[in-house]
Amino acid sequence: PRGLRGVAGVHESHASIAGAIDSAFAAPGRLERSALLRMQIFQRLLRAAVDGDASDIHLKIDGPVFFRIHGELVAIEAPAPTAEWMNKVVEQVVPPHAKERLAADREVDFSYYDPEVGRFRTNVYQQTGEWCVAMRYVKTKVPSFEELCLLPVLKKIAESPTRPVAGSMVMRTLLTSSL
């Protein structure tokens, strides 16, 4: 599979992730290591995704690691997850309260938090009998009105101590019209 480094036509916005991946993995190969190293590699993947402005991480056994960056799935140069590695990662990241459901349904959604990296909405599921993991980074910084390109009047309304109650007018209209 094609990775990020050396791929012609990779959008410039993806360049920042190449450095993060380079620092996370000294040598390409397959992911099969000790339990501690296994979780360190997993944490490095998460860190590389966040540092590279990826919204999603997709892990599949013997397949490329994919990050979703600005809506585009990008195969990154990282070791391909092995069945052993993925099984151990799933065992470590699925919280105790979700393990019974995972065993019964072969799929579970939960929140995964790494204090060094952040919070991720996580889906662990089986595809053709093998574990897959899809994670979405949950940003904790709330963007400003300016960053969201909202009209200044909306900021004024939101910050006003007495906000107009437009919803009540809609409710009254709906209630009145249904009588």
Rosetta silent file (secondary structure, phi, psi, omega in degrees, C-alpha in Angstrom):
SEQUENCE: PRGLRGVAGVHESHASIAGAIDSAFAAPGRLERSALLRMQIFQRLLRAAVDGDASDIHLKIDGPVFFRIHGELVAIEAPAPTAEWMNKVVEQVVPPHAKERLAADREVDFSYYDPEVGRFRTNVYQQTGEWCVAMRYVKTKVPSFEELCLLPVLKKIAESPTRPVAGSMVMRTLLTSSL
SCORE:     score description
SCORE:     0.000 S_00000001
   1 L     0.000  147.399 -178.976    0.000    0.000    0.000 S_00000001
   2 L   -78.173  135.819  178.203    1.074    3.515   -0.728 S_00000001
   3 L  -100.885 -169.006 -175.514    2.068    5.573    2.262 S_00000001
   4 L   -80.696  -43.615 -176.796    2.291    9.287    2.778 S_00000001
   5 L   -72.524  135.877  174.155    5.991    9.878    2.148 S_00000001
   6 L    77.393    9.211  179.539    7.081    9.956   -1.456 S_00000001
   7 L   -93.285  120.703  179.318    3.587    9.839   -2.935 S_00000001
   8 L   -66.997  139.827  175.088    3.180   12.262   -5.806 S_00000001
   9 L    84.899    7.025  176.319    0.154   14.492   -5.572 S_00000001
  10 L   -70.461  130.500 -177.999   -0.355   14.292   -1.808 S_00000001
  11 L   -57.729  142.889 -178.667   -2.035   17.521   -0.755 S_00000001
  12 H   -55.842  -30.398 -178.858    0.259   19.961    1.101 S_00000001
  13 H   -65.403  -16.733  179.180   -2.007   19.797    4.156 S_00000001
  14 H   -87.590  -10.246 -175.858   -0.903   16.183    4.621 S_00000001
  15 H   -61.834  -34.426 -177.298    2.788   17.073    4.810 S_00000001
  16 H   -64.619  -26.782 -178.297    2.650   17.790    8.556 S_00000001
  17 H   -76.863  -25.835 -179.547    1.626   14.229    9.272 S_00000001
  18 H   -59.596  -42.290  178.422    4.679   12.745    7.527 S_00000001
  19 H   -65.053  -39.746  178.926    6.961   14.138   10.243 S_00000001
  20 H   -64.382  -40.100  178.880    4.682   12.822   12.977 S_00000001
  21 H   -68.807  -42.287  178.973    4.702    9.366   11.402 S_00000001
  22 H   -57.640  -41.919 -178.676    8.486    9.447   10.932 S_00000001
  23 H   -75.175  -25.969 -178.670    8.985   10.175   14.613 S_00000001
  24 H   -77.250  -30.386 -175.885    6.426    7.568   15.697 S_00000001
  25 L  -130.815  110.600 -178.902    7.988    4.690   13.754 S_00000001
  26 L   -70.940  -38.160 -178.493   11.731    4.361   13.415 S_00000001
  27 L  -137.542  130.460  177.539   11.529    1.338   11.108 S_00000001
  28 L   -67.186  156.078 -179.156    8.618    0.105    9.007 S_00000001
  29 L   165.450 -158.765  179.225    7.463   -3.442    9.601 S_00000001
  30 E  -101.275  150.419 -178.087    4.668   -5.328   11.242 S_00000001
  31 E   -86.375   93.569  172.986    3.233   -4.434   14.616 S_00000001
  32 L  -148.478  105.965 -173.298    4.072   -7.295   16.948 S_00000001
  33 L  -145.472 -173.128  176.529    5.840   -6.383   20.139 S_00000001
  34 L   -67.669  165.669 -177.674    5.600   -6.646   23.913 S_00000001
  35 H   -58.850  -43.930 -179.253    2.448   -5.399   25.669 S_00000001
  36 H   -65.073  -48.312  179.806    4.089   -2.144   26.776 S_00000001
  37 H   -64.661  -36.209  178.781    5.582   -1.427   23.372 S_00000001
  38 H   -56.792  -46.573 -179.314    2.297   -2.448   21.738 S_00000001
  39 H   -74.368  -29.616  175.291    0.414    0.285   23.607 S_00000001
  40 H   -65.270  -40.971  177.742    3.220    2.790   23.022 S_00000001
  41 H   -64.547  -42.565  177.860    2.903    2.181   19.287 S_00000001
  42 H   -60.387  -45.355  179.194   -0.873    2.566   19.548 S_00000001
  43 H   -63.025  -37.987  178.228   -0.415    5.836   21.458 S_00000001
  44 H   -65.676  -37.029  174.764    2.059    7.053   18.825 S_00000001
  45 H   -60.687  -46.208  179.261   -0.497    6.353   16.109 S_00000001
  46 H   -61.452  -45.369  179.975   -3.043    8.428   18.010 S_00000001
  47 H   -61.367  -44.490  179.425   -0.524   11.236   18.574 S_00000001
  48 H   -61.421  -39.445  179.084    0.496   11.237   14.900 S_00000001
  49 H   -64.520  -47.351 -179.152   -3.163   11.470   13.868 S_00000001
  50 H   -64.863  -45.973  179.789   -3.875   14.394   16.196 S_00000001
  51 H   -63.636  -29.836 -179.918   -0.640   16.197   15.275 S_00000001
  52 L   -90.019    8.947  178.268   -1.422   15.668   11.586 S_00000001
  53 L    63.801   32.835  176.231   -4.945   17.127   11.960 S_00000001
  54 E   -83.293  141.775  177.082   -6.625   13.790   11.188 S_00000001
  55 E   -91.064  -29.859 -174.938  -10.220   13.407   12.314 S_00000001
  56 E  -133.583  153.500  175.424  -10.338    9.607   12.064 S_00000001
  57 E  -128.451  131.460  179.185   -8.053    6.603   12.439 S_00000001
  58 E  -123.792  121.604 -179.775   -8.860    3.256   10.781 S_00000001
  59 E  -118.481  131.297  179.209   -6.999    0.088   11.794 S_00000001
  60 E  -141.900  138.802 -178.071   -7.439   -3.263   10.083 S_00000001
  61 L   -58.560  132.837  178.478   -5.332   -6.395   10.433 S_00000001
  62 L    59.551   17.072  177.285   -2.662   -6.736    7.715 S_00000001
  63 L  -117.468  169.642  177.725   -3.916   -3.568    6.037 S_00000001
  64 L   -67.707  153.474  172.695   -2.573   -0.055    5.837 S_00000001
  65 E   -83.263  128.926  179.864   -3.310    2.355    8.657 S_00000001
  66 E  -111.801  139.216  168.889   -5.632    5.067    7.355 S_00000001
  67 E  -115.347  142.716  171.650   -6.129    8.588    8.664 S_00000001
  68 E   -97.321  116.646 -178.389   -8.975   10.800    7.488 S_00000001
  69 E  -122.332  117.652 -178.630   -7.507   14.252    6.885 S_00000001
  70 L    51.065   42.949  175.130   -9.803   17.041    5.706 S_00000001
  71 L    85.442   -5.548 -176.175  -12.320   14.445    4.502 S_00000001
  72 E  -109.594  130.323  175.419   -9.809   12.360    2.543 S_00000001
  73 E   -76.969  126.971 -177.458   -8.671    8.862    3.573 S_00000001
  74 E  -125.067  122.706  173.935   -4.886    8.724    3.492 S_00000001
  75 E   -75.612  127.019 -178.174   -2.849    5.518    3.879 S_00000001
  76 E  -103.654  157.699  176.596    0.077    6.366    6.111 S_00000001
  77 L   -82.144   98.898  178.775    3.478    4.751    6.272 S_00000001
  78 L  -149.547  157.181  177.930    3.197    2.787    9.459 S_00000001
  79 L   -58.023  141.822  177.566    3.612   -0.870   10.314 S_00000001
  80 E   -73.448  130.465  178.738    0.627   -3.001    9.300 S_00000001
  81 E   -62.956  134.736  174.900   -1.296   -4.240   12.355 S_00000001
  82 L   -92.989  166.558  177.579   -0.983   -7.972   12.942 S_00000001
  83 H   -61.578  -42.499  179.735   -3.744  -10.129   14.415 S_00000001
  84 H   -61.268  -46.920 -179.571   -1.749  -10.529   17.628 S_00000001
  85 H   -61.562  -48.035 -176.852   -1.176   -6.771   17.951 S_00000001
  86 H   -64.353  -42.747  178.797   -4.802   -5.886   17.194 S_00000001
  87 H   -58.885  -43.031 -179.861   -6.178   -8.497   19.622 S_00000001
  88 H   -69.427  -38.557  177.797   -4.009   -7.115   22.422 S_00000001
  89 H   -64.402  -45.425  178.381   -4.907   -3.497   21.617 S_00000001
  90 H   -59.089  -44.015  178.779   -8.622   -4.363   21.604 S_00000001
  91 H   -59.300  -37.125 -177.285   -8.166   -6.143   24.925 S_00000001
  92 H   -80.461  -36.785 -172.042   -6.478   -3.052   26.384 S_00000001
  93 H   -90.030  -26.371 -178.946   -8.711   -0.258   25.028 S_00000001
  94 L   -72.937  123.417 -178.642  -12.203   -1.737   25.414 S_00000001
  95 L   -67.866  153.698 -177.122  -13.470   -0.708   28.864 S_00000001
  96 H   -53.286  -39.643 -177.626  -14.607   -3.473   31.254 S_00000001
  97 H   -68.161  -15.652 -177.712  -18.276   -2.441   31.043 S_00000001
  98 H  -102.617   -8.621 -175.151  -18.236   -2.894   27.243 S_00000001
  99 H   -66.569  -36.704  178.978  -16.440   -6.251   26.994 S_00000001
 100 H   -64.870  -42.748  178.948  -19.575   -8.348   27.527 S_00000001
 101 H   -65.730  -39.390  177.549  -21.393   -6.504   24.762 S_00000001
 102 H   -60.814  -42.904  179.583  -18.378   -6.856   22.471 S_00000001
 103 H   -64.482  -38.771 -178.022  -18.337  -10.608   23.068 S_00000001
 104 H   -77.422  -45.437 -172.888  -22.076  -10.910   22.365 S_00000001
 105 H   -98.685  -12.498 -175.935  -22.456   -8.485   19.435 S_00000001
 106 L    61.321   23.644  177.608  -18.898   -8.536   18.002 S_00000001
 107 E  -161.698  144.354  177.417  -19.140   -4.728   17.924 S_00000001
 108 E  -158.380  146.230  175.023  -19.117   -1.974   20.530 S_00000001
 109 E  -112.703  140.016  178.728  -18.930    1.827   20.722 S_00000001
 110 E  -162.602  171.767  176.033  -17.235    3.628   23.591 S_00000001
 111 E   -99.193  130.549  176.565  -15.095    6.609   24.488 S_00000001
 112 E  -113.254  130.425 -178.803  -11.353    6.062   24.736 S_00000001
 113 E  -124.119  127.390  173.323   -9.266    8.607   26.612 S_00000001
 114 E  -118.290  117.117 -175.731   -5.498    8.847   26.629 S_00000001
 115 L   -59.812  -23.021  179.930   -4.295   11.658   28.914 S_00000001
 116 L   -83.838  -19.503 -172.516   -1.274   12.251   26.660 S_00000001
 117 L  -121.750  -48.843 -179.185   -3.307   12.543   23.451 S_00000001
 118 E   141.936 -164.436 -175.873   -7.004   13.186   24.082 S_00000001
 119 E  -104.682  143.287 -179.128  -10.446   11.644   23.751 S_00000001
 120 E  -134.524  134.383  169.220  -11.649    9.454   20.887 S_00000001
 121 E   -80.851  123.805 -168.016  -15.072    8.131   19.972 S_00000001
 122 E  -123.319  138.160  173.980  -14.234    4.509   19.254 S_00000001
 123 E  -125.311  119.722  174.844  -15.903    1.664   17.375 S_00000001
 124 E  -109.414  129.960 -177.129  -14.423   -1.830   17.635 S_00000001
 125 E  -149.845  165.115  175.829  -15.991   -4.384   15.301 S_00000001
 126 E  -105.416  137.641  175.407  -15.292   -7.606   13.479 S_00000001
 127 E  -130.736  123.826 -174.194  -15.010   -7.799    9.727 S_00000001
 128 L    48.844   41.009  175.496  -14.517  -11.264    8.206 S_00000001
 129 L    78.720    3.711 -179.243  -13.842  -12.543   11.719 S_00000001
 130 E  -120.201  146.839 -178.375  -11.007  -10.093   12.473 S_00000001
 131 E   -69.467  141.138  171.766  -10.980   -7.025   14.703 S_00000001
 132 E  -131.191  152.866  179.705  -11.060   -3.568   13.183 S_00000001
 133 E  -132.116  130.741  173.345  -10.920   -0.258   15.004 S_00000001
 134 E  -123.583  127.934 -176.515  -12.312    3.092   13.884 S_00000001
 135 E  -129.992  139.386  174.887  -11.624    6.119   16.058 S_00000001
 136 E  -118.162  126.911  178.898  -12.703    9.749   15.786 S_00000001
 137 E   -71.444  131.562  178.786  -10.755   12.427   17.619 S_00000001
 138 E  -103.622  108.448 -178.875  -12.984   14.580   19.813 S_00000001
 139 L   -70.103  138.924 -179.046  -11.570   18.078   19.913 S_00000001
 140 L  -100.346  -15.988  178.655  -11.760   19.712   23.318 S_00000001
 141 L   -85.186  124.036  177.949  -11.049   23.268   22.199 S_00000001
 142 L   -82.972  124.040 -179.134  -14.238   25.099   21.280 S_00000001
 143 L   -66.840  150.053  179.010  -13.610   27.247   18.180 S_00000001
 144 L   -75.875  167.721  177.085  -14.244   30.978   18.451 S_00000001
 145 L   -59.494  -39.089 -179.626  -16.991   32.779   16.521 S_00000001
 146 L   -65.056  -43.389  179.455  -14.287   34.177   14.247 S_00000001
 147 L   -64.181  -30.373  178.514  -12.816   30.717   13.578 S_00000001
 148 L   -85.217   -4.642 -179.433  -16.326   29.493   12.716 S_00000001
 149 L    58.647   39.413  178.352  -16.855   32.513   10.413 S_00000001
 150 L   -86.855  154.414  179.042  -20.147   33.339   12.133 S_00000001
 151 L   -65.796  142.215  179.372  -21.845   36.694   11.789 S_00000001
 152 H   -56.644  -30.762 -179.683  -21.052   39.190   14.559 S_00000001
 153 H   -64.349  -32.867  178.168  -24.773   39.515   15.332 S_00000001
 154 H   -67.733  -36.006  176.538  -24.851   35.827   16.350 S_00000001
 155 H   -65.169  -41.489 -179.731  -22.046   36.444   18.827 S_00000001
 156 H   -62.863  -42.718  179.222  -23.998   39.386   20.242 S_00000001
 157 H   -65.615  -44.684 -177.679  -27.133   37.240   20.651 S_00000001
 158 H   -65.324  -35.009 -177.849  -25.198   34.354   22.227 S_00000001
 159 H   -89.711   -5.951  179.848  -23.439   36.616   24.718 S_00000001
 160 L   -69.127  136.294  179.748  -26.558   38.630   25.585 S_00000001
 161 L   -66.841  -27.634  177.016  -27.808   38.054   29.169 S_00000001
 162 L  -116.944   95.967 -177.706  -31.416   38.006   27.897 S_00000001
 163 L   -79.680  141.436  174.679  -31.500   35.854   24.802 S_00000001
 164 L   -63.483  143.650 -176.896  -34.492   36.059   22.474 S_00000001
 165 L  -105.098   75.006 -178.863  -36.657   32.972   22.801 S_00000001
 166 H   -67.281  -34.763 -178.826  -37.339   32.164   19.169 S_00000001
 167 H   -60.681  -35.812 -179.354  -38.067   28.529   19.978 S_00000001
 168 H   -68.705  -33.082  178.394  -41.054   29.450   22.142 S_00000001
 169 H   -66.299  -41.767  178.790  -42.563   31.415   19.275 S_00000001
 170 H   -62.832  -44.620  179.175  -42.218   28.382   17.007 S_00000001
 171 H   -61.375  -44.856  178.654  -43.807   26.150   19.655 S_00000001
 172 H   -61.003  -41.642  179.365  -46.720   28.545   20.135 S_00000001
 173 H   -63.661  -44.939  179.882  -47.242   28.687   16.397 S_00000001
 174 H   -65.813  -42.463 -179.784  -47.158   24.902   16.092 S_00000001
 175 H   -65.009  -43.145 -179.449  -49.454   24.405   19.082 S_00000001
 176 H   -65.081  -41.720 -177.983  -51.919   27.023   17.890 S_00000001
 177 H   -71.913  -20.030 -178.781  -52.021   25.666   14.358 S_00000001
 178 H   -90.443   -6.959 -179.138  -52.624   22.113   15.573 S_00000001
 179 L   -80.015    0.000    0.000  -55.664   23.043   17.702 S_00000001
